[in-house]
CSV table of N, CA and C in Angstrom, one decimal:
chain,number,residue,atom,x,y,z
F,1468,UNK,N,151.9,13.8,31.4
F,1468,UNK,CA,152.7,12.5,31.5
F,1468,UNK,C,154.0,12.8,30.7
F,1469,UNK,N,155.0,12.4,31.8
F,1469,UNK,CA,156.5,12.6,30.9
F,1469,UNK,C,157.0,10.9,30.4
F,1470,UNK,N,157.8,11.2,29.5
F,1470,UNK,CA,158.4,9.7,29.2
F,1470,UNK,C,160.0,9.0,30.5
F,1471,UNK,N,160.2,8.2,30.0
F,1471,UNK,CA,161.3,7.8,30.5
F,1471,UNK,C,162.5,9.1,29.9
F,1472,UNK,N,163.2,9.2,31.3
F,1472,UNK,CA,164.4,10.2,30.9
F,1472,UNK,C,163.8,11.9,30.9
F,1473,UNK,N,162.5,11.7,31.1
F,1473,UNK,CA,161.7,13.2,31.0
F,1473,UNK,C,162.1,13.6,32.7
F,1474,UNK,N,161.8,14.6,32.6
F,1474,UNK,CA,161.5,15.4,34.2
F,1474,UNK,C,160.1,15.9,34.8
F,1475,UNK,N,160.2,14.9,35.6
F,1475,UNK,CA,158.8,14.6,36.4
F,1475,UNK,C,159.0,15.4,37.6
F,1476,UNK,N,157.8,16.4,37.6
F,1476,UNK,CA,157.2,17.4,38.6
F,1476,UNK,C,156.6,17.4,39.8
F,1477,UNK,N,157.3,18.3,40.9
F,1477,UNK,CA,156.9,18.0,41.6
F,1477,UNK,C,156.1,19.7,42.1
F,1478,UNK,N,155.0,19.7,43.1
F,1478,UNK,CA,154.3,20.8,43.2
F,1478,UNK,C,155.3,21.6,44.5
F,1479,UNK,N,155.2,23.3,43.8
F,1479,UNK,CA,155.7,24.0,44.7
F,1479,UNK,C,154.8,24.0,45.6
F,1480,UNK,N,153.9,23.9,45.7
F,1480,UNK,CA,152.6,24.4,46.8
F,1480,UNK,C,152.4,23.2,48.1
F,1481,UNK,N,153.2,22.2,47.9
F,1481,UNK,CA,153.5,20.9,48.3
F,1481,UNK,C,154.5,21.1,49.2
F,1482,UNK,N,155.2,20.6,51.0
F,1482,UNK,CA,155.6,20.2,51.5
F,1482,UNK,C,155.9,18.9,51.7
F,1483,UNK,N,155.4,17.9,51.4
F,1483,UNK,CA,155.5,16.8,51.2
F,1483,UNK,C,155.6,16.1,50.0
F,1484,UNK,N,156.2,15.4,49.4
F,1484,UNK,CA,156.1,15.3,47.7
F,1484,UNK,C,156.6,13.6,47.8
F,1485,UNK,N,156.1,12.5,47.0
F,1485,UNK,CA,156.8,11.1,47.4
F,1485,UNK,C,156.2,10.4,45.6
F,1486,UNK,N,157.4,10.1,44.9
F,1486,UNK,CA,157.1,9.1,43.9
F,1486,UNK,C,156.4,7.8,44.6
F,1487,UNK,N,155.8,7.7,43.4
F,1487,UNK,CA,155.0,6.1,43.6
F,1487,UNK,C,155.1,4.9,42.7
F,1488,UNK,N,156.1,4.3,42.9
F,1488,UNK,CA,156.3,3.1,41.6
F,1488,UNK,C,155.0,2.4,41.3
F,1489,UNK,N,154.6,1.7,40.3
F,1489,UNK,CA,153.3,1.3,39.6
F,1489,UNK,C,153.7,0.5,38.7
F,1490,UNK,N,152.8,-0.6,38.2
F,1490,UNK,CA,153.0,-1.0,36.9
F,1490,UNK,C,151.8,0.0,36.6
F,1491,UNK,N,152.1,0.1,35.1
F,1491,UNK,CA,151.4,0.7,34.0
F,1491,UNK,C,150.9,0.1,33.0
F,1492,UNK,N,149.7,-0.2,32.9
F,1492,UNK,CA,149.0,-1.3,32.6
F,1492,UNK,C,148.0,-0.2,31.1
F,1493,UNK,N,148.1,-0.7,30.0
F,1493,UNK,CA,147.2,-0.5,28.8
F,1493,UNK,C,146.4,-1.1,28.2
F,1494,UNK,N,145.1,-0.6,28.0
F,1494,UNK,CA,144.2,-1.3,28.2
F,1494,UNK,C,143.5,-0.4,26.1
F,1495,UNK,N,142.9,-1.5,25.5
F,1495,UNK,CA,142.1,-1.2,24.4
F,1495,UNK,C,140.5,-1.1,24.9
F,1496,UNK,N,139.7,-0.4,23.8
F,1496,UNK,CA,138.8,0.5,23.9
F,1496,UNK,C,137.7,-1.4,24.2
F,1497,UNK,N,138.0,-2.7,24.2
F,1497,UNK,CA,137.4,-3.6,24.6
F,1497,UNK,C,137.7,-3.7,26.1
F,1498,UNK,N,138.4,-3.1,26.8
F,1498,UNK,CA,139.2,-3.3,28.2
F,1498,UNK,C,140.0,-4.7,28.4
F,1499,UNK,N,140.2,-4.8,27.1
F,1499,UNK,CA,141.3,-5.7,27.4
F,1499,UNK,C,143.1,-5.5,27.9
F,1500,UNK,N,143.7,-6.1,28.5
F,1500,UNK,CA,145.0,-5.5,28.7
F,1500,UNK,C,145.7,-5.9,27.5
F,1501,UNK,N,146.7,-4.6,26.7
F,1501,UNK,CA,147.2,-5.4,25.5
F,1501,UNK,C,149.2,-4.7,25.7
F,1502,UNK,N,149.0,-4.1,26.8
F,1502,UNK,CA,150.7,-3.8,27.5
F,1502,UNK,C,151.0,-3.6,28.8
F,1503,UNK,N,152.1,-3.9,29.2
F,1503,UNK,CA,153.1,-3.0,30.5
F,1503,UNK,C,153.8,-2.2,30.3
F,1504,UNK,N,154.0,-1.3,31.3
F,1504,UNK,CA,155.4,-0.7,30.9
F,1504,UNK,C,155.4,0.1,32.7
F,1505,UNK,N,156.3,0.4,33.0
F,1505,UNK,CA,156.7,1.5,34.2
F,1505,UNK,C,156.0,2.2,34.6
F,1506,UNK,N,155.5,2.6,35.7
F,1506,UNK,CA,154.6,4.0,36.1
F,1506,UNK,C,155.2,4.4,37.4
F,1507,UNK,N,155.6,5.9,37.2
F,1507,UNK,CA,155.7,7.0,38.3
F,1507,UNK,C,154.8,8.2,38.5
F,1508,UNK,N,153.9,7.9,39.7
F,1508,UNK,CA,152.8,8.3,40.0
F,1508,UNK,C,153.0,9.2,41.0
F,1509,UNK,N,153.4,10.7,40.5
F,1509,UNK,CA,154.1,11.4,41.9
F,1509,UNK,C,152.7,12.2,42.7
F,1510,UNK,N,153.0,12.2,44.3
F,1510,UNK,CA,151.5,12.7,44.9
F,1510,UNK,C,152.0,13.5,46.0
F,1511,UNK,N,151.1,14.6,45.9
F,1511,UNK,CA,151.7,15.8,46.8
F,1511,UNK,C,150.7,15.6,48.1
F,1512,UNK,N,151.3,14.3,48.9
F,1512,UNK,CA,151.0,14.2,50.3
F,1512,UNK,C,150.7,15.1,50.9
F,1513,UNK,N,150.9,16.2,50.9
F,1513,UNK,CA,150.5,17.7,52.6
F,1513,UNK,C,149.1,17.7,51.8
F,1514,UNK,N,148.8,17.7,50.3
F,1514,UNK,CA,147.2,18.5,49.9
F,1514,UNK,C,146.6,17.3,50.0
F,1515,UNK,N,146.8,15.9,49.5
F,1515,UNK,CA,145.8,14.9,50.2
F,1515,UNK,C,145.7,15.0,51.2
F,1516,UNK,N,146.4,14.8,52.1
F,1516,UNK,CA,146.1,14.8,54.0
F,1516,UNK,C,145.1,15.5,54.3
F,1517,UNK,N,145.2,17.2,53.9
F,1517,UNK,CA,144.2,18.4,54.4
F,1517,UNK,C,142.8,18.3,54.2
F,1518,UNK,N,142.4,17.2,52.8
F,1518,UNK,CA,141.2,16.9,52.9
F,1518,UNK,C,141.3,15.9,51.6
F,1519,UNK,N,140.0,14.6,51.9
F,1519,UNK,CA,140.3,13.7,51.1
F,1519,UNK,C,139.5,13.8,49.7
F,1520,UNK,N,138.6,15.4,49.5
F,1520,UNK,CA,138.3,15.9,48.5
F,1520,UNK,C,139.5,16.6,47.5
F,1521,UNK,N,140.6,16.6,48.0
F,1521,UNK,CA,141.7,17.0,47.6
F,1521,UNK,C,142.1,16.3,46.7
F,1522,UNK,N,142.5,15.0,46.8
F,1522,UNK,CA,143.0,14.1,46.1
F,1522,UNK,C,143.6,14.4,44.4
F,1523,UNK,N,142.3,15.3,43.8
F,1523,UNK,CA,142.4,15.0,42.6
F,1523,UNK,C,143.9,16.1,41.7
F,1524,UNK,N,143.9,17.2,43.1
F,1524,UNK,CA,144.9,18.4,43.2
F,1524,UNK,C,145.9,17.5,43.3
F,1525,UNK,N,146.1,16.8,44.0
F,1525,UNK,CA,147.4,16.1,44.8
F,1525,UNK,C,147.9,15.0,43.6
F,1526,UNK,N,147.5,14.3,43.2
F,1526,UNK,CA,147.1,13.3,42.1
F,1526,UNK,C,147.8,13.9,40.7
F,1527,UNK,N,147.1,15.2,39.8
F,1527,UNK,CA,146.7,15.3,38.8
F,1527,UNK,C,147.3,17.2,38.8
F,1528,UNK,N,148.6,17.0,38.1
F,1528,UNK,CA,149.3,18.0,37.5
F,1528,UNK,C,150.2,18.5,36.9
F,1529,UNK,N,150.7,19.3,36.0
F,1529,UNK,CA,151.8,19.2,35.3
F,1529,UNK,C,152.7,17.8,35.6
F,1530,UNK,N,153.8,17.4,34.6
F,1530,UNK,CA,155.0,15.8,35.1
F,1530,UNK,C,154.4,15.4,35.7
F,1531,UNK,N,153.2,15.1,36.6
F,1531,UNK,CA,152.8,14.2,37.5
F,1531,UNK,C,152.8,12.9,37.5
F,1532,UNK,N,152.8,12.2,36.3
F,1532,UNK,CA,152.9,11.4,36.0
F,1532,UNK,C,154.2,10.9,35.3
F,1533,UNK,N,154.7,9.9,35.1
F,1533,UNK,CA,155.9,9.5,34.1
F,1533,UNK,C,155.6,7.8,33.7
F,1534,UNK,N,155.5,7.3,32.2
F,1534,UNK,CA,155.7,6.2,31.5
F,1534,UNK,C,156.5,6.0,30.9
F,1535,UNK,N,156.8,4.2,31.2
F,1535,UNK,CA,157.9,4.0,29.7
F,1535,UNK,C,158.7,2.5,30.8
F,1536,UNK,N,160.2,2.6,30.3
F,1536,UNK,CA,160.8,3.3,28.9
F,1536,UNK,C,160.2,2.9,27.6
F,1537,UNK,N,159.0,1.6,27.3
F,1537,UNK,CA,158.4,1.1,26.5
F,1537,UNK,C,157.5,0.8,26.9
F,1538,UNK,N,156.4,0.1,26.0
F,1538,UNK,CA,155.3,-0.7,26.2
F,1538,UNK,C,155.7,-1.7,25.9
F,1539,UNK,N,155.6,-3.0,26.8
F,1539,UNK,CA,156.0,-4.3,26.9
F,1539,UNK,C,154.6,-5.0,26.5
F,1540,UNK,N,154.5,-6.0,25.0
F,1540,UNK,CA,152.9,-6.6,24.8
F,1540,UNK,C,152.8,-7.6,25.8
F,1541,UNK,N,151.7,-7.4,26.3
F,1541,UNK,CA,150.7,-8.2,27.7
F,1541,UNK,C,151.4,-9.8,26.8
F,1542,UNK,N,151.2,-10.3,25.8
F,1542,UNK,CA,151.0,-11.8,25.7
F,1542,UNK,C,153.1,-12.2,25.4
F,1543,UNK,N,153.7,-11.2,25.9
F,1543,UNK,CA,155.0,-11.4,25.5
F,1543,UNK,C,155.5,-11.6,27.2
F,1544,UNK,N,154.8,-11.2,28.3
F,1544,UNK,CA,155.4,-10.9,29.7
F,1544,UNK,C,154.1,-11.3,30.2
F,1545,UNK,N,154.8,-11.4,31.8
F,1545,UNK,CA,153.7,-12.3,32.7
F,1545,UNK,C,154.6,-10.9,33.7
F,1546,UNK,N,153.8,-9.9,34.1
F,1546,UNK,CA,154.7,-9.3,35.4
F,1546,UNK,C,154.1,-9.7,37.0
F,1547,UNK,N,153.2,-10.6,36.6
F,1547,UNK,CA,152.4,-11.0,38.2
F,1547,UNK,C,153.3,-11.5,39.0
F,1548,UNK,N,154.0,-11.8,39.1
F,1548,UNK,CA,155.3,-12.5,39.7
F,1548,UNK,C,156.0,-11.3,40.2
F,1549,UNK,N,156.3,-11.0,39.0
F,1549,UNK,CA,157.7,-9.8,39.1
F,1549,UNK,C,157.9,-9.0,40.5
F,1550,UNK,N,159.2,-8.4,40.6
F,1550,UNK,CA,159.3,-7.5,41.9
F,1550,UNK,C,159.2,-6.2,41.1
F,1551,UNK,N,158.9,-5.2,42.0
F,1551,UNK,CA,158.7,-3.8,41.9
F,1551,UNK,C,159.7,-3.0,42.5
F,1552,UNK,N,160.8,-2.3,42.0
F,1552,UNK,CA,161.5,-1.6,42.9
F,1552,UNK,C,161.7,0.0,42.8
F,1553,UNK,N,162.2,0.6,43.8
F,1553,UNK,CA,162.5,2.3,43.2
F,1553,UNK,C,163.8,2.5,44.1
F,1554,UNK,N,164.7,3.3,43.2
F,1554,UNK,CA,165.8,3.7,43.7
F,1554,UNK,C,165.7,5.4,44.0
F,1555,UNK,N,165.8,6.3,45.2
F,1555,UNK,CA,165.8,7.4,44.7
F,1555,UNK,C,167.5,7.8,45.3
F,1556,UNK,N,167.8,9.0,44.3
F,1556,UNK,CA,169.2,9.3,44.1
F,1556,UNK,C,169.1,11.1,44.6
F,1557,UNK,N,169.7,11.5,45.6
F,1557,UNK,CA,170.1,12.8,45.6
F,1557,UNK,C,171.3,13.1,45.7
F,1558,UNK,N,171.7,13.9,44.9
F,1558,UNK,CA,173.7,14.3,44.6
F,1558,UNK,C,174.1,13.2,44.9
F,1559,UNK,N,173.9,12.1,44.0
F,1559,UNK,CA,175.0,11.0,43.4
F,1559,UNK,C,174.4,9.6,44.8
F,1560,UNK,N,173.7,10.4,45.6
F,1560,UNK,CA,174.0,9.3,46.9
F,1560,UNK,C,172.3,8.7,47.0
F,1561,UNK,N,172.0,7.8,47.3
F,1561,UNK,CA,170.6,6.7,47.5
F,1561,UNK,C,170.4,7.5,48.9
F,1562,UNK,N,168.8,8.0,48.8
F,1562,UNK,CA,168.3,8.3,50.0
F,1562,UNK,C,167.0,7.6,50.1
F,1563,UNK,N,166.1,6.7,49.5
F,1563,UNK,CA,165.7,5.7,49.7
F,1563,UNK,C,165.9,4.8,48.4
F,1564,UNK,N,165.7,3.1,49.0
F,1564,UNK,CA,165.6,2.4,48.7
F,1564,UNK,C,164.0,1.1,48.7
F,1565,UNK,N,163.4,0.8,47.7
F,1565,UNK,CA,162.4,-0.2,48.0
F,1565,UNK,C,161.8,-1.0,47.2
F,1566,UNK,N,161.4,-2.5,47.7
F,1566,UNK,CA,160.6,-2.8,46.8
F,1566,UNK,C,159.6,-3.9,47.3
F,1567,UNK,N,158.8,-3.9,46.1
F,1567,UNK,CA,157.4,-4.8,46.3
F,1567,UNK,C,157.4,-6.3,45.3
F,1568,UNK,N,156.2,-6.9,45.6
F,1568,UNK,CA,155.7,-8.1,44.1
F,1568,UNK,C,154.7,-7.3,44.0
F,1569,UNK,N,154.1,-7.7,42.7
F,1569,UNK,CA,153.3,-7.2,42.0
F,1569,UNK,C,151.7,-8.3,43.0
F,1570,UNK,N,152.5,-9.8,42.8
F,1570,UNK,CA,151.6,-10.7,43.3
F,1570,UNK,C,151.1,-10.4,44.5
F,1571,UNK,N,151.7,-9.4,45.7
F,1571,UNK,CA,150.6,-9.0,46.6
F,1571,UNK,C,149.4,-8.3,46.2
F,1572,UNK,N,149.7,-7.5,45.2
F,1572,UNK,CA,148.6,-6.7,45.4
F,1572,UNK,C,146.9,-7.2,45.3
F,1573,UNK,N,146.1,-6.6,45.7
F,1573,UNK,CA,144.6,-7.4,46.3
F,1573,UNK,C,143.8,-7.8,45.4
F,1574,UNK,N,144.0,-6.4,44.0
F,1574,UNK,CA,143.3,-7.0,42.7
F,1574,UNK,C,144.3,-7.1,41.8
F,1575,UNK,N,143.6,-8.1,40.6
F,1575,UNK,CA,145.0,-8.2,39.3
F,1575,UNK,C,145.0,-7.3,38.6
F,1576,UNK,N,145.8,-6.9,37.7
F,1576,UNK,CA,145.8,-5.5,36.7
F,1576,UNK,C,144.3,-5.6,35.7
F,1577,UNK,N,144.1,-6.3,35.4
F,1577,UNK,CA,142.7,-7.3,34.1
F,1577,UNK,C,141.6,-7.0,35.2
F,1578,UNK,N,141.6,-7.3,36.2
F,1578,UNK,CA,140.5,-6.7,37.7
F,1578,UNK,C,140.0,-5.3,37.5
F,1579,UNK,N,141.8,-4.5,37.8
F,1579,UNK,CA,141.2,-3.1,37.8
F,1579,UNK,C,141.1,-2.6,36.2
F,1580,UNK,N,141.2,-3.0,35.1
F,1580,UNK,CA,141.3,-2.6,33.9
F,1580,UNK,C,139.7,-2.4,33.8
F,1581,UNK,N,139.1,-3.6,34.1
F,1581,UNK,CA,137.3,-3.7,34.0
F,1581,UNK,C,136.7,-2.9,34.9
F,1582,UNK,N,137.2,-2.6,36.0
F,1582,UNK,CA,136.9,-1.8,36.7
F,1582,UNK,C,136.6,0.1,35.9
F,1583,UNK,N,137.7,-0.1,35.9
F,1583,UNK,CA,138.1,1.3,34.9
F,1583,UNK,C,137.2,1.7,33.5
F,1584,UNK,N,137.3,0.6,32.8
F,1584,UNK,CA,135.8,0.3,31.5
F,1584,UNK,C,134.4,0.4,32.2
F,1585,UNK,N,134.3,0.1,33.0
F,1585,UNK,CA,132.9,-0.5,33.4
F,1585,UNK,C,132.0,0.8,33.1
F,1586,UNK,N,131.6,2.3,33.6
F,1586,UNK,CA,131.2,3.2,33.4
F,1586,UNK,C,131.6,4.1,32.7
F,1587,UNK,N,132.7,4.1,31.9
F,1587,UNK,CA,133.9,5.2,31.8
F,1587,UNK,C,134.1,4.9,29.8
F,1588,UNK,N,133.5,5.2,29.2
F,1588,UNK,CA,133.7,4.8,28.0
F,1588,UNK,C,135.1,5.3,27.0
F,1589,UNK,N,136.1,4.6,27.0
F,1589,UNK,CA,137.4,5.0,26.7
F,1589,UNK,C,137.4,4.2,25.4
F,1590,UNK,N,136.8,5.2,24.1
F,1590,UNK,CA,137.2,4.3,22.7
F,1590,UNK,C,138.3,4.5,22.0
F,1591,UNK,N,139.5,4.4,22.7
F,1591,UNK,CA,141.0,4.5,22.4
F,1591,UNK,C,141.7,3.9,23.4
F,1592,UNK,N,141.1,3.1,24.5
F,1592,UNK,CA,141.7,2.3,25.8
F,1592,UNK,C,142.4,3.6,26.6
F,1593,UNK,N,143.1,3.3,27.2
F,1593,UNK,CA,143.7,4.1,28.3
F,1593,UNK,C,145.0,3.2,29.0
F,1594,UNK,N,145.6,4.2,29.7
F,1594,UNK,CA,146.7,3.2,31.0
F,1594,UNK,C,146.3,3.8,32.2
F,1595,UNK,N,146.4,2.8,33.1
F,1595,UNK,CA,146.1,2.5,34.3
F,1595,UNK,C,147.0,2.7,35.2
F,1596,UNK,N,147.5,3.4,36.3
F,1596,UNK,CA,148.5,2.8,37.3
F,1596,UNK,C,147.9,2.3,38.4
F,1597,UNK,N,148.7,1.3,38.8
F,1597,UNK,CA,147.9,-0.1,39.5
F,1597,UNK,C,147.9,0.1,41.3
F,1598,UNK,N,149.0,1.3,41.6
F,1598,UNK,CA,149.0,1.4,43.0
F,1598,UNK,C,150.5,0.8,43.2
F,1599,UNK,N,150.5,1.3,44.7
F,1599,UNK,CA,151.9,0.6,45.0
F,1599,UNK,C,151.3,0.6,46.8
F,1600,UNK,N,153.0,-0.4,46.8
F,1600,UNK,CA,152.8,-0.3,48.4
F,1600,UNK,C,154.6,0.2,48.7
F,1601,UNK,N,155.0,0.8,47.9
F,1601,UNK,CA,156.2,1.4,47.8
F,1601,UNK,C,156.1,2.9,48.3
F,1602,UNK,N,156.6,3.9,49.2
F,1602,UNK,CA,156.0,4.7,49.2
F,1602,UNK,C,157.2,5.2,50.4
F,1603,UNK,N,158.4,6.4,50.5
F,1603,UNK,CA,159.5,6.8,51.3
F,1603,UNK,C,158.4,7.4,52.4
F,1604,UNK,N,158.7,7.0,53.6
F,1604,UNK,CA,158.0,7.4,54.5
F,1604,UNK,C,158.9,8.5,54.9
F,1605,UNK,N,157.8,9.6,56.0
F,1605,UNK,CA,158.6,11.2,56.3
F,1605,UNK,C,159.8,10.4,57.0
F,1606,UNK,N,160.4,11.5,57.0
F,1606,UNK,CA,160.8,12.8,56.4
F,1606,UNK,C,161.0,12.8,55.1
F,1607,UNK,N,161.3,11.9,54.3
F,1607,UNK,CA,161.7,12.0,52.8
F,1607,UNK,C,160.5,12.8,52.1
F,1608,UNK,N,160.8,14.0,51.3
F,1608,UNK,CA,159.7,14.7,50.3
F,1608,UNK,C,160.7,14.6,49.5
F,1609,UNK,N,160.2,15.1,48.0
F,1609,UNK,CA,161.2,15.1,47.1
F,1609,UNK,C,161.6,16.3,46.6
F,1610,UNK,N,162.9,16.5,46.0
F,1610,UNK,CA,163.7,17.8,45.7
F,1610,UNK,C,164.0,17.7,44.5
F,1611,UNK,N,163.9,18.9,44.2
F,1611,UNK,CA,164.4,19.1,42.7
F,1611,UNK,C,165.6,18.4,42.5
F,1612,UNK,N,166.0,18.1,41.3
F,1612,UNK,CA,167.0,17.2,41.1
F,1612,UNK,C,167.5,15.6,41.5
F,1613,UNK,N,166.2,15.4,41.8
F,1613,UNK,CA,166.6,14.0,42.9
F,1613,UNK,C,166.0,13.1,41.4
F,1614,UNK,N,167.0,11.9,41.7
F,1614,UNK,CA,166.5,10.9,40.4
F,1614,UNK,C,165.8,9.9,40.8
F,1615,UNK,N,164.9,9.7,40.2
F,1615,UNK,CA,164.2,8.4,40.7
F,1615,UNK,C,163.8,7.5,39.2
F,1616,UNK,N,164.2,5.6,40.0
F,1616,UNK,CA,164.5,4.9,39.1
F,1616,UNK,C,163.2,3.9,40.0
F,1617,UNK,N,162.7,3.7,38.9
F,1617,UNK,CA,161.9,2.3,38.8
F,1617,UNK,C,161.9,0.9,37.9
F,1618,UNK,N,161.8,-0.1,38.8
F,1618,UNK,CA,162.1,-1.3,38.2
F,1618,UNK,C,160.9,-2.1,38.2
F,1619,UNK,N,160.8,-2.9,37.2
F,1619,UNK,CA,159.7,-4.3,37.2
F,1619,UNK,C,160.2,-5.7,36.3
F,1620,UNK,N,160.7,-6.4,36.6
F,1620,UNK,CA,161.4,-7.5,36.7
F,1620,UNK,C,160.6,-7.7,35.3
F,1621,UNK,N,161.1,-8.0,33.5
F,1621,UNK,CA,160.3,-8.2,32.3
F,1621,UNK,C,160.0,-6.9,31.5
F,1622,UNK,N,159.5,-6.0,32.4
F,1622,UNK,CA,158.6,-5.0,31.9
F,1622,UNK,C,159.8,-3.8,31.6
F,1623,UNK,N,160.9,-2.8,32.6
F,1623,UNK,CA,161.8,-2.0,32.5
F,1623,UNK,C,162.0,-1.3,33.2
F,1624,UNK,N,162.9,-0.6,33.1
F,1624,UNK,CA,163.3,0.4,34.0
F,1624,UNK,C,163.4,2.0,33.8
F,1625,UNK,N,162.7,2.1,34.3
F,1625,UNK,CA,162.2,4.2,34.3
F,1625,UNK,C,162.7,5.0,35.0
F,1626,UNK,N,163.2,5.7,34.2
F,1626,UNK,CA,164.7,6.8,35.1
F,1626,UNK,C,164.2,8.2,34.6
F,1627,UNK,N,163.5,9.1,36.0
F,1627,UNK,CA,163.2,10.5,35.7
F,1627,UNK,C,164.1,11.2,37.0
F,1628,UNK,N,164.4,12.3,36.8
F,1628,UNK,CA,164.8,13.9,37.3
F,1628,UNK,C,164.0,14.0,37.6
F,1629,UNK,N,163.7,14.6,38.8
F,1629,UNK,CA,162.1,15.6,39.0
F,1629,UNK,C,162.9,17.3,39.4
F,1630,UNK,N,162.0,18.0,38.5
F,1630,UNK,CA,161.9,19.3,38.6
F,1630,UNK,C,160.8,19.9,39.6
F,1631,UNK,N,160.3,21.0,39.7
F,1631,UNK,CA,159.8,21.6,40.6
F,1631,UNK,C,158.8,22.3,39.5
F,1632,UNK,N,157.5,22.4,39.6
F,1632,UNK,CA,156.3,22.3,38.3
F,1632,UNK,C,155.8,24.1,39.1
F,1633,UNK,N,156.1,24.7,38.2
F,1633,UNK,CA,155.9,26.3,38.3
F,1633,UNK,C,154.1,26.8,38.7
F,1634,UNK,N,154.2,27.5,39.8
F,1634,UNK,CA,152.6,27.6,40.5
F,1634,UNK,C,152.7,28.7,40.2
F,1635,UNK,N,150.9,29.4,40.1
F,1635,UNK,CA,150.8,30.7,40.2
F,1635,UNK,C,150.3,31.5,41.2
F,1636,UNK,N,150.6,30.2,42.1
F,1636,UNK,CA,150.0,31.2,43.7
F,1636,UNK,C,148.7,31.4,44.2
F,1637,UNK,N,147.7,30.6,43.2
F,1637,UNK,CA,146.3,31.0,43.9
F,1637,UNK,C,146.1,30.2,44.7
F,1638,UNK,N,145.7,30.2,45.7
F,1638,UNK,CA,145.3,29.4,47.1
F,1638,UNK,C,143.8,29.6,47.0
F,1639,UNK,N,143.1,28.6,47.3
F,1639,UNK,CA,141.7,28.2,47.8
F,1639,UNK,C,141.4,28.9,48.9
């Protein structure tokens, strides 16, 4: 997990590469929600596709992740309303643009937080990212150097570089 302003990774072994804007939701070791803040959830689309046992390669690896710019306290903000948006920037110029409400989505953040507790014993809580429906359809993969900004109307705004996350070539 990088912070805001870090350089979030994208997999060489990847063809397809797409940030995922999120709230980021923190939850204590009661599963209570007790913050927000930003989440960039980057997923290397070509290795999910190939098989949906994949996922967790695709999901889960170096920068893969990015939070921030803060934790915003749950009883200080309401983001259920809020819009969701992502800017992405290559050499100065917007090659996509998008955004969501939070209020579509099917479960509330407090839904999936208990979800997450229910079997999973986390006695230091955890964060969550909640999903998106934000997502640059092909041809867009992402490239080194490309900026990507995410917004959530209360909560902040998260601005990473993504680099290219160094592989050692072993193939399955």
């Amino acid at each position: 997990v990088v912070p805001h302003q870090g350089e979030a990774g994208i997999r060489a072994d990847s063809d397809w590469n797409v940030p995922e804007p999120e709230l980021a939701v923190l939850s204590n070791s009661r599963a209570e929600v007790v913050a927000y803040a930003c989440g960039n959830d980057l997923s290397s689309r070509s290795i999910e596709g190939e098989n949906a046992l994949y996922l967790p390669q695709a999901k889960v690896y170096d920068r893969s992740c990015s939070i921030g710019p803060v934790a915003v306290l749950a009883w200080s903000c309401d983001p259920s309303r809020a819009a969701v948006s992502m800017r992405i920037e290559r050499g100065g110029a917007e090659v996509f643009a998008g955004s969501a409400r939070i209020s579509d989505m099917v479960r509330r953040p407090a839904e999936l937080v208990r979800v997450l507790h229910a079997s999973y014993p986390l006695p230091e809580g955890a964060w969550l990212l909640t999903g998106t429906s934000i997502v640059p359809p092909p041809p867009y993969t992402c490239e080194a150097s490309d900026v990507v900004t995410i917004e959530i109307d209360g909560v902040g705004r998260l601005v990473n570089r993504l680099v290219r996350v160094p592989h050692s070539g072993a193939t399955a």
